XYZ file of C-alpha atoms in Angstrom:
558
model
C 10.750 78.629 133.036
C 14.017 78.297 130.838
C 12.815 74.676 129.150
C 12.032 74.294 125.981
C 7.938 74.572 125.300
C 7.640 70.778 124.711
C 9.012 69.715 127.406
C 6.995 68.927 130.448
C 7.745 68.050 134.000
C 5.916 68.364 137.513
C 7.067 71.487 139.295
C 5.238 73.435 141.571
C 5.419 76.940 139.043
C 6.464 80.729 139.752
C 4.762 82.928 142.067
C 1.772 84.818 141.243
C 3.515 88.599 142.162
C 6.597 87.235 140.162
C 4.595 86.060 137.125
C 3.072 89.565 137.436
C 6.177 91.263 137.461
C 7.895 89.125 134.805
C 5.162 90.578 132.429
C 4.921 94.176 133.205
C 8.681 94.280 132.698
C 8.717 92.169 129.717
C 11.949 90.160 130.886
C 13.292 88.106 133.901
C 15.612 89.051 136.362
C 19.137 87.927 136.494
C 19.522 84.721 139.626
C 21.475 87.470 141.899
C 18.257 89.521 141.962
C 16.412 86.951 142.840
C 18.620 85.622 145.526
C 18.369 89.152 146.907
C 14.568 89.283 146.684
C 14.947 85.817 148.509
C 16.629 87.748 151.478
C 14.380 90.287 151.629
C 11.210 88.878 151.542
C 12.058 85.413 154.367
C 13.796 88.943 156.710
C 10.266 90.027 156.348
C 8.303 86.992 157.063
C 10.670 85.882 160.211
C 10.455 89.656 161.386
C 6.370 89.137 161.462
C 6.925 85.795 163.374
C 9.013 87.673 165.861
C 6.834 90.524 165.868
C 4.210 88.288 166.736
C 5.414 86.410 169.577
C 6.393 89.754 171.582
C 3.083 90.985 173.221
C 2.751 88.500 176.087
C 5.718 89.928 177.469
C 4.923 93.635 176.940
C 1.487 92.332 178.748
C 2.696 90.746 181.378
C 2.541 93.241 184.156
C -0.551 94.534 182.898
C -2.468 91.307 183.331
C -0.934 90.912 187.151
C 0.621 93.704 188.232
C 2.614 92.891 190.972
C 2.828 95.092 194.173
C 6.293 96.342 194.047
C 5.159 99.970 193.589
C 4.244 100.009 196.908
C 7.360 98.731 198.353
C 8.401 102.053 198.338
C 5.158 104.354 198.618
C 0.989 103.644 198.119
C 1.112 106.309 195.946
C 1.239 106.557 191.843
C 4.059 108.429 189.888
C 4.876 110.728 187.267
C 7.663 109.642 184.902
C 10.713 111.361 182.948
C 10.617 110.949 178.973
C 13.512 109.352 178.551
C 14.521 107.718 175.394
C 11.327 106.803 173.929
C 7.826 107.294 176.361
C 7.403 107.627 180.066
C 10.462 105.502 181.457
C 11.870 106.461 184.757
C 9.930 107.497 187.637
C 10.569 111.042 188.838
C 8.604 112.115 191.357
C 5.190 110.335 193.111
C 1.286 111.735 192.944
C -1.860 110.790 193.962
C -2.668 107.132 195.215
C -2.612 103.489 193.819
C -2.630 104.449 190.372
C -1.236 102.220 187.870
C 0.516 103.369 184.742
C -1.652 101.683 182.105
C -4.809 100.680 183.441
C -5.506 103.566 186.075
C -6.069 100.956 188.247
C -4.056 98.129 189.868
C -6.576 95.183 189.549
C -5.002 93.613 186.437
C -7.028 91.101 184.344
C -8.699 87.785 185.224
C -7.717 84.634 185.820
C -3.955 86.334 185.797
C -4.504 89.117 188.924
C -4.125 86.159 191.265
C -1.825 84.761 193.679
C -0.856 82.420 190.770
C -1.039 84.781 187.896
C 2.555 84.467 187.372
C 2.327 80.675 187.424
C -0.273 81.283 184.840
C 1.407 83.689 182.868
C 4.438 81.216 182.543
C 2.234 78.153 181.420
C 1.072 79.788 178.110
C 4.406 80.879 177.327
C 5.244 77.084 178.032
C 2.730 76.377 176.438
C 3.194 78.121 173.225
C 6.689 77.051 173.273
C 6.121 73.375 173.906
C 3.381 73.423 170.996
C 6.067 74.947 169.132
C 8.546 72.512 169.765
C 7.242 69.532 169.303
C 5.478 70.713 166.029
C 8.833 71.920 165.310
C 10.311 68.209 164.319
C 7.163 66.727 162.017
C 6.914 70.281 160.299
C 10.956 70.619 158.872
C 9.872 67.237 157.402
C 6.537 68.287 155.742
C 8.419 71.371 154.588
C 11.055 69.557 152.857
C 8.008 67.502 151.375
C 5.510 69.788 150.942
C 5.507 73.262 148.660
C 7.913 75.648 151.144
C 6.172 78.664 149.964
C 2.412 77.575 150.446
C 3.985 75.617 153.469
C 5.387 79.445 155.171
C 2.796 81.092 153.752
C 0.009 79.270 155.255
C 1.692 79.040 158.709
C 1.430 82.383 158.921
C -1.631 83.152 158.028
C -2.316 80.958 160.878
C -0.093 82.348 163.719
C -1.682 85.914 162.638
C -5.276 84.379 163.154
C -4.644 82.656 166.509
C -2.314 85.764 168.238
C -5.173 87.888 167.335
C -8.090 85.783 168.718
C -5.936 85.465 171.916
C -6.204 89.856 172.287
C -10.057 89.375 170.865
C -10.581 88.049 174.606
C -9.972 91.315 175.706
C -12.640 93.071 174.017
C -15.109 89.815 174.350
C -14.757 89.970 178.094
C -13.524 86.640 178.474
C -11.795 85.474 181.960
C -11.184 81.744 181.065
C -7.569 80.400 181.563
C -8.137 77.611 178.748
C -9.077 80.149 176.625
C -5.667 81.826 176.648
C -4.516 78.595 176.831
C -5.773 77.252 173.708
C -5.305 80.357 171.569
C -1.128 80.174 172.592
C -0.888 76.382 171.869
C -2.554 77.085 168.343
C -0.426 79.959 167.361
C 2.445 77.958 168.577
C 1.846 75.007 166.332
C 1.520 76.818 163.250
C 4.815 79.645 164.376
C 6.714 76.264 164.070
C 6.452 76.136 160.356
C 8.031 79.565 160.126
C 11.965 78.461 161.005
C 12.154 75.190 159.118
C 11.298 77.317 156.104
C 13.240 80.414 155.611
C 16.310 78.701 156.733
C 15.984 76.457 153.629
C 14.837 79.313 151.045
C 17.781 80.802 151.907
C 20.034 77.555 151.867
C 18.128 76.778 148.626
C 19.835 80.095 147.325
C 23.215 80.769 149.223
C 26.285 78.761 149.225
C 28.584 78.173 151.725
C 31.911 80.069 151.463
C 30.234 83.183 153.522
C 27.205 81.827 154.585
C 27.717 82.828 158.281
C 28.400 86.504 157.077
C 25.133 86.330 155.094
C 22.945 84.650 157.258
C 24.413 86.441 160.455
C 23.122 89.815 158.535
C 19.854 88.248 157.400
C 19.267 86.714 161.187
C 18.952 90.641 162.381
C 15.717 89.595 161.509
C 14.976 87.626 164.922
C 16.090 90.753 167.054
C 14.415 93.537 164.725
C 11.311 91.560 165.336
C 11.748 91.181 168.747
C 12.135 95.250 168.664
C 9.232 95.927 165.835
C 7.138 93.646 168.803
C 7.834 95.423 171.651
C 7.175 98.691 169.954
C 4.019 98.217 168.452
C 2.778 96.354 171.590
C 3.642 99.237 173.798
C 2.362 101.643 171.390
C -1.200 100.639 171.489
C -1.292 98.949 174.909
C -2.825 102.293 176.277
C -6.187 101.968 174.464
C -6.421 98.153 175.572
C -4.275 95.353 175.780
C -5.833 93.337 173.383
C -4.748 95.940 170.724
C -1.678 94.358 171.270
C -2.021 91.335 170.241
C -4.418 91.960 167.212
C -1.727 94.544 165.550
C 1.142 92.196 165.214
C -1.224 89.468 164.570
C -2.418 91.429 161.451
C 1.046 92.371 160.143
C 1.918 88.162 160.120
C -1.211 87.769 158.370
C -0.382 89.983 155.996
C 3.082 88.975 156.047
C 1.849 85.290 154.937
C -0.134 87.040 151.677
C 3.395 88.463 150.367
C 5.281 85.507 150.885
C 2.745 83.753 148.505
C 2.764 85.828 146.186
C 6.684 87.093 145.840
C 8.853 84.090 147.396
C 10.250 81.743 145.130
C 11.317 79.024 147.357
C 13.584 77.073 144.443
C 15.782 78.154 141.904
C 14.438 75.379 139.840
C 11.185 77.097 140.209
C 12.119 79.969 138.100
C 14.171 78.024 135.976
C 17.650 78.174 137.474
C 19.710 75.315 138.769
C 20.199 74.565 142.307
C 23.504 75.954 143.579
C 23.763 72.148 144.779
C 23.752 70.577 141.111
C 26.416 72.899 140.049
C 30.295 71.162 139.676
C 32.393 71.669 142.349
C 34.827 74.144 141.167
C 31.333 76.513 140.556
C 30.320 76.226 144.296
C 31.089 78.713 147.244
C 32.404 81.523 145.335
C 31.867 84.932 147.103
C 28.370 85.772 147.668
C 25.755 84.554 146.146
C 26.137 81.762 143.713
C 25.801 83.975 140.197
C 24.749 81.506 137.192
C 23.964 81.848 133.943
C 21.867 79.612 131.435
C 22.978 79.561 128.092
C 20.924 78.806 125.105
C 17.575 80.550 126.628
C 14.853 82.720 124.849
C 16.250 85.546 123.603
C 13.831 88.095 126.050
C 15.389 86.881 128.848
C 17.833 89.185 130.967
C 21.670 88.375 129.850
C 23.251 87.450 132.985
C 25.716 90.117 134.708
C 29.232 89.731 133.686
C 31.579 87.436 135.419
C 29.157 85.031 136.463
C 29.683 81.305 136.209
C 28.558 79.754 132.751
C 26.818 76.258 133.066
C 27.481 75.148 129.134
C 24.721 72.816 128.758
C 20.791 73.577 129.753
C 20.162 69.840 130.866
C 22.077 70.521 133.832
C 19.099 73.211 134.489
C 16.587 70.368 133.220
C 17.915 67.844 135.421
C 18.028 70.229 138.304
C 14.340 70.995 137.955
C 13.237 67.201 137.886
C 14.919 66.652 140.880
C 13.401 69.847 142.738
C 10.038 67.545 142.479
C 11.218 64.329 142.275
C 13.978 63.761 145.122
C 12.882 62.416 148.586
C 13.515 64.229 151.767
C 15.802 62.854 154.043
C 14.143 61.193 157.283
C 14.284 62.076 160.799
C 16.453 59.529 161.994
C 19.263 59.901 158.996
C 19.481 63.913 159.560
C 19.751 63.253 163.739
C 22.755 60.952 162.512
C 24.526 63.756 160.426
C 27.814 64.574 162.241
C 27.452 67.542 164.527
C 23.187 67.815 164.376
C 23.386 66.019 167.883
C 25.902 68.071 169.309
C 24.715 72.108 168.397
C 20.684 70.711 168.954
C 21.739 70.107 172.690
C 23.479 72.763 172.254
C 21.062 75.204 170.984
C 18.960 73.831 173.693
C 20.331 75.563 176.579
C 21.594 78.887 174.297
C 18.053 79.386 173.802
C 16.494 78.480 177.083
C 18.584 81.785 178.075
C 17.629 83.771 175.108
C 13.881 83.530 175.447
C 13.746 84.152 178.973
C 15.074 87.399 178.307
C 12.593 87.593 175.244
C 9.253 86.572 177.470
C 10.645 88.262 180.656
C 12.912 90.918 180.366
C 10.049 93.411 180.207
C 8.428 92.275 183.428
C 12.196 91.963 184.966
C 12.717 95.526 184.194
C 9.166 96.876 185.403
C 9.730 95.116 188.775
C 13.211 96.472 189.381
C 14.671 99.592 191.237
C 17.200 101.274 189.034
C 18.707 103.873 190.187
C 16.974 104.051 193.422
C 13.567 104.411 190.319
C 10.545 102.199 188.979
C 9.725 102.685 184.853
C 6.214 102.197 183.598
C 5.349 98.925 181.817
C 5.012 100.696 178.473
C 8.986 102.394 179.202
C 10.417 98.873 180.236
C 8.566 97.171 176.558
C 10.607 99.847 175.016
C 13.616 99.857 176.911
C 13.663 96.288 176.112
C 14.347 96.219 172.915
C 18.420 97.488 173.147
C 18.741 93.900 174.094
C 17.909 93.190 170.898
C 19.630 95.392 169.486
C 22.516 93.761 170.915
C 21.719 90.055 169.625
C 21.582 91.760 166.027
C 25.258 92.705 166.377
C 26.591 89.754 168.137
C 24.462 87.665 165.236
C 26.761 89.375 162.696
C 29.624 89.480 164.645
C 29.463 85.700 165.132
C 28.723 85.062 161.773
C 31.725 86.911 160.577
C 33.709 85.456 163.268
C 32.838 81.915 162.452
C 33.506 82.311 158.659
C 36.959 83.873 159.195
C 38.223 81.277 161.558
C 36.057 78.155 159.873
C 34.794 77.073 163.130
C 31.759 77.230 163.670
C 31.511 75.433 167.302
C 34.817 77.800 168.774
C 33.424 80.972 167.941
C 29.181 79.483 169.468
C 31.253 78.030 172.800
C 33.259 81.791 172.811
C 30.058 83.513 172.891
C 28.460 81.058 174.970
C 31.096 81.971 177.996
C 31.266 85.182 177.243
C 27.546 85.475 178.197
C 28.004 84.324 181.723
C 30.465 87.372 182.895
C 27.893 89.246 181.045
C 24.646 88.538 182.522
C 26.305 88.479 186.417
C 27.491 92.169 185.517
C 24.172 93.274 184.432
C 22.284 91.598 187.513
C 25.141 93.304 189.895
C 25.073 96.765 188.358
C 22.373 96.918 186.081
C 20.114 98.578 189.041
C 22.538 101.737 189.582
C 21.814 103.513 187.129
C 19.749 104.029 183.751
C 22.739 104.299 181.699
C 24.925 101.421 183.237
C 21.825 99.102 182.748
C 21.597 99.914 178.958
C 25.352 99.609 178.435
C 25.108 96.398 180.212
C 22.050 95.107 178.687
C 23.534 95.659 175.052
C 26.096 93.533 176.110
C 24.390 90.829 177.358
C 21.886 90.600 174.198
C 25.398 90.494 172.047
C 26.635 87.665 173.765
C 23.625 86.017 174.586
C 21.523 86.085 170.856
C 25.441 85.663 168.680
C 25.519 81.736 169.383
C 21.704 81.051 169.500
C 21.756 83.445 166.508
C 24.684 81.428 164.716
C 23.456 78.114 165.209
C 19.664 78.444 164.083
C 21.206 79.774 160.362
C 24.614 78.947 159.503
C 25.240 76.103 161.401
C 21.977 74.673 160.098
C 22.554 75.232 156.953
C 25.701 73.927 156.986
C 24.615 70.625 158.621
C 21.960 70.373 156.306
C 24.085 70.418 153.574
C 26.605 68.303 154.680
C 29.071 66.126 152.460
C 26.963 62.557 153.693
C 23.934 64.306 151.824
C 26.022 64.358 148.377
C 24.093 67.639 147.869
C 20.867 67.024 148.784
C 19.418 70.009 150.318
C 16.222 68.909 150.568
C 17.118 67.912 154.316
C 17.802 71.289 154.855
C 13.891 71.755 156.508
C 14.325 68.770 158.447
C 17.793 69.370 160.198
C 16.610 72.952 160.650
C 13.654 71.525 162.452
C 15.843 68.707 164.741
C 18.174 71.655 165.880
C 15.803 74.199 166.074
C 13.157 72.129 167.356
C 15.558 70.760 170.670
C 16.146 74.471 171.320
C 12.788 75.083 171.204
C 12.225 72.303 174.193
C 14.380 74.606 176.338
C 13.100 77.761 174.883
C 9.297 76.157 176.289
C 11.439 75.129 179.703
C 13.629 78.417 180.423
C 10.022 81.039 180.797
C 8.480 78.044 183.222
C 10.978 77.573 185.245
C 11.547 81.263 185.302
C 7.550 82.127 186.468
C 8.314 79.261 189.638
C 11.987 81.080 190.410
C 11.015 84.650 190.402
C 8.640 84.396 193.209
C 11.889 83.189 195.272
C 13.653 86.542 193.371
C 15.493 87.329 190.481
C 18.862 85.894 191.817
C 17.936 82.314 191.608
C 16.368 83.095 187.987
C 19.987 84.496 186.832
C 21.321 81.804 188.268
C 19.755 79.490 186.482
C 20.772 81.187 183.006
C 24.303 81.164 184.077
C 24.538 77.309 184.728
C 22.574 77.255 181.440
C 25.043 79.131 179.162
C 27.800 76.955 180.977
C 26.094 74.003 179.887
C 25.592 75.347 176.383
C 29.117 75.864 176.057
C 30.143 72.510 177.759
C 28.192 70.502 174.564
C 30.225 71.784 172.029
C 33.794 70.688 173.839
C 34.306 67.592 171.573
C 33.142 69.576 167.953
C 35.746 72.638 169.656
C 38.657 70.406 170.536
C 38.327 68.639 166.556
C 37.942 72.098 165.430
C 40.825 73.160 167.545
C 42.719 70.084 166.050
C 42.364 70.814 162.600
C 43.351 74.286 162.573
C 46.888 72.971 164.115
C 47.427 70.436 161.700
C 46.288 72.533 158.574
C 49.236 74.942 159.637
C 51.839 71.774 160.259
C 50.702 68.819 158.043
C 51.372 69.543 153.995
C 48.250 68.150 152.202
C 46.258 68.430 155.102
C 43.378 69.684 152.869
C 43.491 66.328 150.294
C 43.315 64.043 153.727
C 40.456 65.835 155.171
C 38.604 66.238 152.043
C 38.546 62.121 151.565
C 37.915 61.946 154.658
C 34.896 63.389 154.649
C 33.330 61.557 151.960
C 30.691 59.765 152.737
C 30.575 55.562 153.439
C 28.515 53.675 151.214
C 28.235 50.392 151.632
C 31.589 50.043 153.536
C 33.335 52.332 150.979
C 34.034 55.567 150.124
């Protein structure tokens, strides 16, 4: 803490592994290494939630297999090894053997006539848990200690994913059970977003913050993949095993953020990028200060970065990081464009997570190529979609910071998707390769806006100019946006369990009107967006106007 020793205010102190570390080295690191560990360690923790929320769909067809083997033959099947595991069937042997199990019987109460009904209420049930959690916990967050706040969450999720696989090795057959175990994990996976979203707007300005946070949003899709694979990987000695292995690596995940993340600069005695002057703010990267007149064993700041000339600013910086009040929900629903990208962001991600809960299952139960792929294949084939979204996230990002419009480059993406995903339902079944070209392709378009609007455009929002520079309502507009998309994200897999027993077309379908819709909720923010780029390139002073303009009203002024 860079305060003089007889000064003393409430703040919530360093964390334990950076304490450690700040005494084995002997001196402090400079704010852009700590902005970086920042990154690093909230890529991490969103990568565990991810992680975490990927075995019910690598499960799906284990727990009710559906007959569509034997559309073609009663017998079982040997598979190719083609990219990764047993993918593509080959050539058929014996009779009515399944892939995983040896056996086709599945697992109680899912093996029904209703187990895909079933299998879609927990996911809507997770999601709906998640949701509605979603909007009280970006307010407790921006209350509340962020790092005990993420930390503890996942502690949580990691307890309640791997209770739900415990079932498997307890023997237990009870839908509530299931049930129960999702809607738990799902209320405490709903402190996870909230959270890292405002570490990292705590830390990053906003010149490049779509760049930045397009990159640092791979984390959602390398999840997704980390997931799938370590699912699959262990889903042949049990099913359970794959929900108690990603369960564990959240758990763990929620130890390091408590000891390593420091959720404030004012926490290690640095000013918020917020309380700097204006001509210090979105320069390129991170925002690089320097204290002057600290203790003489702290690290000299790199050369270059921006000088703050008195240490009150860095005083007054740190009384406000415990003293300031949180915006409420009903002021940060209010902030121009929240409404907008959270309806939005409901329909982007109503299309995203139905790939993310039933792409596997999709994939399992469809002929390509005139072939079938084991479960364990289509968990791991799954995962180029993903590998998709973590291109179109940075693509979008850079996109949207070299155009300055955010809500053109979401909508772009947005109808981009829908060419996308008829292409892939058309052609995806004639052939392996033309169903992983297309399927790269749809993840790009499909996870870029979803991917855009949960970070930058949160960020951004929750830092806007009516705040004055409060980003303390960073947690809570994160929450309002994310928490919307979250409704739809619960919707999409439920209304996808009740279409697929009429078949897949209806289901792809429904995702095209969706992204449609998605794209159709942005028109007024695109046409002012649209607007403004015309009359910046006609109108001399253009900047001066707009920048008044956007000042705030208080009390009928400006």
């Amino acid at each position: 803490m860079r305060m003089d020793g007889n000064t003393n205010y409430a703040r919530r102190g360093n964390p334990p592994g950076i304490s450690v570390i700040r005494r084995i080295r002997g001196k402090d690191w400079s704010f852009n290494t700590y902005s970086y560990v920042v990154l690093l360690v909230t890529f991490i923790a969103y990568t565990c939630y991810h992680a975490s929320r990927k075995p019910s769909s690598i499960v799906k067809s284990v727990l009710d297999p559906e007959p569509n083997y034997n559309k073609t033959t009663t017998t079982g099947y040997i598979y190719s090894t083609w990219p990764i595991g047993n993918v593509f069937v080959v050539e058929e042997l014996g009779s009515n053997f399944d892939v995983m199990r040896g056996k086709s019987k599945g697992w109680e109460p899912f093996n029904d006539e209703d187990g895909t009904l079933k299998l879609g209420a927990i996911d809507v049930a997770f999601l709906a848990c998640y949701a509605i959690a979603m909007f009280f916990a970006g307010h407790v967050a921006d209350s509340w200690d962020l790092r005990l706040f993420l930390s503890t969450g996942m502690i949580g999720s990691g307890i309640f994913v791997g209770l739900f696989g415990l079932g498997y090795f307890l023997d237990i057959h009870v839908f509530w059970f299931y049930l129960a175990m999702q809607m738990f994990a799902g209320l405490f996976q709903s402190t996870g977003w909230p959270s890292v979203v405002a570490v990292v707007g705590n830390w990053f300005g906003k010149k490049r913050r779509g760049l930045i946070m397009g990159i640092w949003n791979a984390h959602t899709s390398v999840g997704n993949i980390c997931g799938s694979l370590l699912a699959a990987s262990v889903l042949e000695y049990g099913w359970g095993w794959s929900f108690i292995v990603p369960g564990g690596f959240i758990f763990l995940g929620g130890i390091m953020v408590y000891l390593f993340l420091p959720a404030y600069p004012e926490d290690i005695g640095f000013p918020s990028p917020s309380s700097l002057p204006v001509e210090a703010k979105d320069v390129p990267g991170p925002e690089f200060v320097e204290i002057v007149n600290v203790p003489k064993d702290v690290e000299a700041q790199r050369q270059g970065e921006i000088r703050v000339v008195d240490e009150q600013i860095n005083v007054e910086s740190e009384i406000a990081s415990t003293s300031r009040r949180s915006i409420g929900f009903i002021g940060a629903w209010k902030i121009p464009g929240v409404r907008q990208f959270a309806f939005c962001l409901f329909l982007a991600k109503l299309v995203a997570y139905t790939f993310l809960y039933w792409l596997p299952f999709y994939l399992s139960q469809t002929e390509i190529g005139g072939q079938y792929m084991s479960v364990k294949s289509a968990g791991n084939l799954s995962t180029l979609f993903d590998a998709g979204g973590i291109v179109g996230g940075i693509l979008a990002g850079y996109i949207s910071d070299k155009l300055k419009a955010r809500a053109i480059t979401a909508t772009s993406f947005m109808y981009a998707a829908i060419p996308s995903m008829i292409l892939y339902r058309i052609y995806g079944s004639v052939s392996k390769d033309i169903n992983i070209l297309l399927m790269i392709i749809a993840g790009l378009f499909v996870n870029g806006p979803y991917a855009l609007i949960t970070t930058a455009v949160s960020a951004d929002l929750g830092t806007h100019s009516s705040l004055r520079g409060d980003s303390r309502a960073l947690a809570t507009v994160t929450a309002i946006i994310d928490g919307t998309g979250s409704l739809g994200a619960a919707l999409g897999p439920l209304l996808t369990g009740f279409l697929s027993k009429f078949g897949w077309d209806k289901v792809f379908g429904m995702l095209i009107l969706c992204a449609a819709g998605a794209g159709l909720c942005l028109s007024h923010l695109v046409v002012n967006e649209f607007s403004e780029r015309f009359c910046d390139r006609t109108v001399p002073g253009r900047d001066n106007v707009e920048a008044l303009a956007s000042q705030p009203l208080l009390n009928g002024q400006r």
